[in-house]
XYZ file of C-alpha atoms in Angstrom:
353
model
C 10.875 -24.159 -76.001
C 9.317 -20.727 -76.472
C 6.617 -18.974 -74.455
C 4.321 -16.888 -76.664
C 2.452 -13.860 -75.378
C 0.040 -11.657 -77.308
C 1.794 -8.466 -78.370
C -1.099 -6.187 -77.366
C -1.432 -7.796 -73.929
C 2.269 -7.238 -73.243
C 1.450 -3.552 -72.718
C -0.129 -4.515 -69.384
C 1.992 -4.739 -66.253
C 1.034 -8.306 -65.352
C 2.269 -9.654 -68.678
C 5.318 -7.378 -68.705
C 6.289 -8.665 -65.264
C 5.892 -12.321 -66.270
C 7.967 -11.741 -69.409
C 10.664 -10.041 -67.329
C 10.733 -12.929 -64.847
C 10.931 -15.564 -67.569
C 13.781 -13.797 -69.348
C 15.685 -13.604 -66.068
C 15.370 -17.405 -65.890
C 16.751 -17.815 -69.405
C 13.415 -18.693 -71.012
C 12.836 -17.583 -74.595
C 9.824 -15.272 -74.847
C 8.180 -14.367 -78.136
C 5.276 -12.082 -79.001
C 2.511 -12.993 -81.383
C -0.965 -11.908 -82.473
C -4.302 -13.108 -81.167
C -4.875 -16.709 -82.315
C -5.278 -17.366 -86.052
C -4.501 -20.400 -88.208
C -1.303 -18.669 -89.386
C -0.032 -17.786 -85.891
C -0.960 -21.277 -84.669
C 1.062 -22.848 -87.479
C 4.059 -20.655 -86.621
C 3.931 -21.650 -82.930
C 3.524 -25.317 -83.858
C 6.570 -25.200 -86.164
C 8.791 -23.417 -83.629
C 7.447 -25.266 -80.594
C 6.150 -23.491 -77.539
C 3.416 -22.571 -75.099
C 0.764 -19.955 -75.886
C -0.307 -17.786 -72.921
C -3.464 -15.655 -73.200
C -4.868 -13.266 -70.568
C -7.746 -11.134 -71.869
C -9.546 -12.691 -74.869
C -12.191 -9.927 -74.760
C -9.695 -7.413 -76.133
C -9.948 -9.222 -79.475
C -13.716 -9.133 -79.969
C -15.103 -6.377 -77.715
C -16.545 -3.648 -79.974
C -18.994 -1.510 -77.977
C -22.741 -0.915 -78.287
C -25.005 -1.041 -81.329
C -26.344 -3.741 -83.648
C -23.526 -3.569 -86.198
C -20.868 -3.672 -83.493
C -22.662 -6.585 -81.851
C -22.579 -8.566 -85.114
C -18.909 -7.751 -85.606
C -18.200 -8.826 -82.001
C -19.943 -12.143 -82.600
C -17.945 -12.756 -85.791
C -14.655 -11.919 -84.079
C -15.560 -14.090 -81.087
C -16.324 -17.051 -83.363
C -13.044 -16.478 -85.202
C -11.177 -16.482 -81.885
C -12.875 -19.679 -80.694
C -12.205 -21.523 -83.963
C -8.567 -20.392 -83.965
C -8.125 -21.497 -80.354
C -9.519 -24.932 -81.199
C -7.201 -25.239 -84.206
C -4.274 -24.228 -82.036
C -5.043 -26.700 -79.259
C -6.552 -29.719 -80.997
C -5.131 -29.642 -84.528
C -1.614 -28.440 -83.798
C -1.448 -29.731 -80.216
C -0.109 -26.473 -78.787
C -0.121 -26.116 -74.996
C -2.425 -23.187 -74.112
C -2.360 -21.318 -70.801
C -5.135 -18.914 -69.780
C -4.660 -16.478 -66.889
C -8.199 -15.814 -65.715
C -8.125 -12.484 -63.887
C -11.922 -12.112 -63.658
C -14.792 -14.563 -64.000
C -16.089 -12.307 -66.800
C -14.797 -8.974 -68.136
C -15.676 -5.743 -66.329
C -18.081 -3.266 -67.967
C -19.304 -5.823 -70.470
C -22.159 -4.972 -72.828
C -22.754 -8.634 -73.743
C -22.106 -10.920 -70.817
C -23.697 -13.837 -72.662
C -21.043 -13.568 -75.376
C -18.272 -13.197 -72.795
C -19.456 -16.350 -71.038
C -19.405 -18.311 -74.312
C -15.904 -17.089 -75.185
C -14.480 -17.631 -71.699
C -15.955 -21.140 -71.573
C -14.441 -21.909 -74.981
C -11.006 -20.529 -74.052
C -11.014 -22.553 -70.819
C -12.058 -25.631 -72.831
C -9.113 -25.115 -75.205
C -6.625 -24.449 -72.397
C -4.224 -26.970 -70.913
C -4.002 -24.926 -67.706
C -6.007 -22.065 -66.221
C -4.189 -19.753 -63.820
C -5.968 -17.871 -61.050
C -4.463 -15.912 -58.190
C -6.028 -17.306 -55.009
C -7.934 -20.247 -53.564
C -11.197 -18.284 -53.508
C -10.825 -17.601 -57.233
C -10.299 -21.313 -57.869
C -13.476 -22.104 -55.947
C -15.450 -19.534 -57.946
C -14.045 -20.777 -61.263
C -14.967 -24.350 -60.346
C -18.458 -23.098 -59.473
C -18.945 -21.140 -62.713
C -17.103 -23.552 -65.018
C -17.385 -26.917 -63.183
C -16.529 -29.068 -66.213
C -12.970 -27.764 -66.281
C -12.095 -27.761 -62.563
C -9.070 -30.034 -63.020
C -7.231 -27.416 -65.087
C -7.143 -24.629 -62.487
C -3.826 -23.764 -60.813
C -3.375 -21.091 -58.117
C -0.349 -18.817 -58.626
C -0.202 -15.400 -56.924
C -0.223 -12.122 -58.799
C 3.335 -10.727 -58.752
C 3.976 -7.460 -56.963
C 5.211 -4.367 -58.781
C 8.696 -4.087 -57.308
C 10.942 -2.630 -59.991
C 8.019 -1.224 -61.991
C 7.373 1.857 -59.887
C 9.907 3.976 -58.023
C 10.926 3.743 -54.367
C 8.983 5.273 -51.516
C 9.860 8.928 -50.991
C 9.544 11.342 -48.090
C 5.842 11.936 -47.496
C 6.072 15.646 -46.766
C 8.381 16.404 -49.668
C 5.983 14.639 -52.025
C 3.080 16.667 -50.660
C 5.004 19.844 -51.428
C 5.670 18.686 -54.974
C 2.027 17.693 -55.523
C 0.675 20.830 -53.848
C -1.091 18.903 -51.095
C -1.647 20.006 -47.477
C 0.903 18.813 -44.936
C -0.714 18.277 -41.539
C -3.666 16.143 -42.605
C -4.480 12.448 -42.962
C -4.743 11.594 -46.673
C -6.829 8.686 -47.910
C -5.984 7.974 -51.550
C -7.858 6.152 -54.271
C -5.434 5.457 -57.117
C -6.137 3.799 -60.460
C -8.499 3.828 -63.409
C -11.808 5.411 -62.466
C -14.527 2.820 -63.146
C -18.036 2.286 -61.821
C -17.276 -1.179 -60.383
C -14.566 0.321 -58.163
C -17.102 1.937 -55.834
C -15.692 5.479 -55.867
C -19.114 7.130 -55.580
C -19.770 5.148 -52.421
C -16.343 6.129 -51.101
C -17.061 9.840 -51.587
C -20.422 9.537 -49.860
C -18.959 7.644 -46.896
C -16.034 10.030 -46.565
C -18.368 13.012 -46.430
C -20.115 11.315 -43.522
C -17.180 10.024 -41.460
C -14.194 12.124 -42.520
C -12.879 14.629 -39.996
C -11.800 18.220 -40.514
C -8.151 17.107 -40.655
C -8.844 14.327 -43.179
C -8.542 14.513 -46.961
C -9.681 12.180 -49.731
C -7.461 12.251 -52.821
C -8.852 10.555 -55.938
C -6.275 10.106 -58.686
C -6.990 8.437 -62.015
C -8.445 8.753 -65.490
C -11.925 7.706 -66.597
C -10.804 7.488 -70.263
C -13.379 10.046 -71.329
C -16.449 8.261 -69.950
C -17.577 11.266 -67.911
C -17.563 9.235 -64.704
C -15.254 11.681 -62.950
C -17.796 14.466 -63.473
C -20.396 12.323 -61.708
C -18.015 11.890 -58.787
C -17.389 15.635 -58.645
C -21.141 16.256 -58.428
C -21.387 13.904 -55.448
C -18.368 15.571 -53.800
C -20.072 18.949 -54.192
C -18.291 21.821 -52.495
C -16.527 19.624 -49.926
C -13.005 21.040 -49.956
C -11.663 17.957 -48.177
C -12.163 15.927 -51.373
C -9.472 16.450 -54.018
C -10.063 14.910 -57.456
C -7.319 14.697 -60.043
C -8.690 13.106 -63.187
C -5.348 12.365 -64.786
C -3.448 9.434 -66.196
C -0.317 8.995 -64.072
C 2.815 7.776 -65.828
C 4.665 4.878 -64.189
C 7.566 7.066 -63.140
C 5.249 9.287 -61.070
C 3.220 6.592 -59.293
C 5.585 6.622 -56.319
C 4.980 10.346 -55.790
C 1.286 9.784 -55.141
C 1.711 6.574 -53.156
C 4.394 8.184 -50.980
C 2.251 11.186 -50.094
C -0.672 9.105 -48.774
C -1.423 7.788 -45.294
C -3.791 5.085 -46.507
C -4.856 3.437 -49.793
C -8.599 2.882 -50.263
C -9.870 0.515 -52.968
C -13.615 0.191 -52.323
C -14.463 -2.291 -55.106
C -18.085 -3.273 -55.543
C -17.014 -6.281 -57.597
C -13.532 -7.769 -58.039
C -11.809 -11.116 -58.305
C -8.120 -10.196 -58.490
C -6.626 -6.787 -57.769
C -3.055 -5.898 -58.590
C -3.757 -2.518 -57.009
C -3.906 -3.876 -53.466
C -0.242 -4.850 -53.789
C 0.692 -1.174 -54.081
C -0.153 -0.683 -50.412
C 2.339 -3.406 -49.489
C 5.027 -2.015 -51.772
C 4.772 1.433 -50.169
C 4.041 0.148 -46.647
C 0.815 2.090 -46.217
C -2.353 0.563 -44.736
C -5.156 -0.597 -47.005
C -8.940 -0.291 -46.799
C -10.719 -2.747 -49.105
C -13.726 -5.083 -49.168
C -13.321 -8.692 -48.061
C -14.236 -10.075 -51.491
C -12.519 -12.095 -54.209
C -8.802 -12.636 -53.742
C -8.233 -9.587 -51.547
C -8.286 -11.423 -48.164
C -5.623 -13.823 -49.474
C -3.573 -11.156 -51.239
C -3.027 -8.973 -48.180
C -1.854 -9.471 -44.591
C -4.196 -8.674 -41.713
C -1.557 -6.512 -40.062
C -1.589 -3.966 -42.898
C -5.256 -3.843 -43.896
C -8.784 -3.297 -42.675
C -11.152 -5.379 -44.781
C -14.874 -4.853 -44.526
C -18.118 -6.581 -45.414
C -20.976 -4.946 -47.289
C -21.992 -1.685 -45.631
C -18.805 -1.464 -43.579
C -16.766 1.059 -45.584
C -17.399 4.011 -43.287
C -16.365 2.088 -40.192
C -13.253 0.796 -41.985
C -12.215 4.371 -42.839
C -12.284 5.143 -39.126
C -10.595 1.935 -37.978
C -7.664 2.145 -40.385
C -6.098 4.917 -38.317
C -5.727 2.481 -35.424
C -3.232 0.211 -37.185
C 0.302 0.344 -35.791
C 3.039 1.439 -38.186
C 5.402 -1.386 -37.235
C 2.727 -4.025 -37.886
C 1.830 -2.423 -41.218
C 5.475 -2.622 -42.270
C 5.822 -6.252 -41.126
C 2.608 -7.251 -42.901
C 3.658 -5.430 -46.056
C 7.020 -7.198 -46.107
C 5.294 -10.572 -45.764
C 3.079 -9.801 -48.756
C 6.020 -8.637 -50.856
C 7.972 -11.807 -50.089
C 5.257 -14.220 -51.133
C 4.377 -12.239 -54.279
C 7.976 -11.655 -55.419
C 8.448 -12.016 -59.171
C 11.047 -14.744 -58.683
C 8.582 -16.817 -56.620
C 5.804 -16.398 -59.195
C 8.076 -17.155 -62.159
C 9.389 -20.356 -60.587
C 5.819 -21.544 -60.035
C 4.906 -20.788 -63.655
C 7.889 -22.702 -65.002
C 7.495 -25.695 -62.697
C 3.696 -26.032 -62.496
C 2.325 -24.514 -65.708
C 4.727 -24.344 -68.626
C 6.116 -27.822 -68.249
C 9.265 -27.823 -66.115
C 12.379 -25.709 -65.663
C 14.879 -28.025 -67.401
C 12.798 -28.259 -70.567
C 12.442 -24.478 -70.801
C 16.023 -23.357 -70.209
C 18.004 -22.063 -73.173
């Protein structure tokens, strides 16, 4: 049997990791297009499971009346193709639901229709924690029996090893004898970076630094953050896209990772703190409390970011390392892949080549 992934989605680390894990288990992996009658027929002839992650990539078109009409047409095409795939050809469909609805959506009503339809057409819906399953059952109660909890795999093997902190600071032209909080990742409004800058300006000490690293993809959001930072020299903003091979440089130079999401269900980013054994500051929302270990993180409720930035310095290095190792063990790619094969795709014996 074959497992089919969408070619465009395979550019994203989650899908690339799953494909890597499946191939290591001897499972045949193929890439295809977003659902269409032709691709559905091909999968039906060859036999296999179709795994989709982000249906919005197919129909999301931006603002404006014309783009809205095109989005609606593409969404309808996707829904019809999914129904043909599932109910005409009898193909097993798996949907990894990373968020209840897409981030930064212009048309949440359309997203809700599409997500409901994709869940309806799916044999199994994967989420990454028990809280996510509860929220999915709350938002899509008709389909609660399809939801399976499988953790998000960590990024071991994707990014480089941890390096010497002080050597990395030299390379990146960062000060040595300071405590560096780092925000790392795509710069988006829902990630709460403005709030982080404001809180840091209030609670950060003279020997503290806030390093913000990531691209806003031309939205201008970084300029807004710079205006809030003002002339505070403790705040260093690098609006760049960091290639995979350089991620370990930035993670190695930091004392603490801060991901102050305003809204999130699943975050692959929180697993970076475990991989590099640095403490994490994040809100106690979505899957984050289940993804991390209490020994390596300070999680906060609404309004508690400033206090968390202070408290994180009190964590003991040994406990951070032990907590990080525990997270890495339970999110290992081998563990996740075995669960997918046994609980989602239909059984290890059937899938081996």
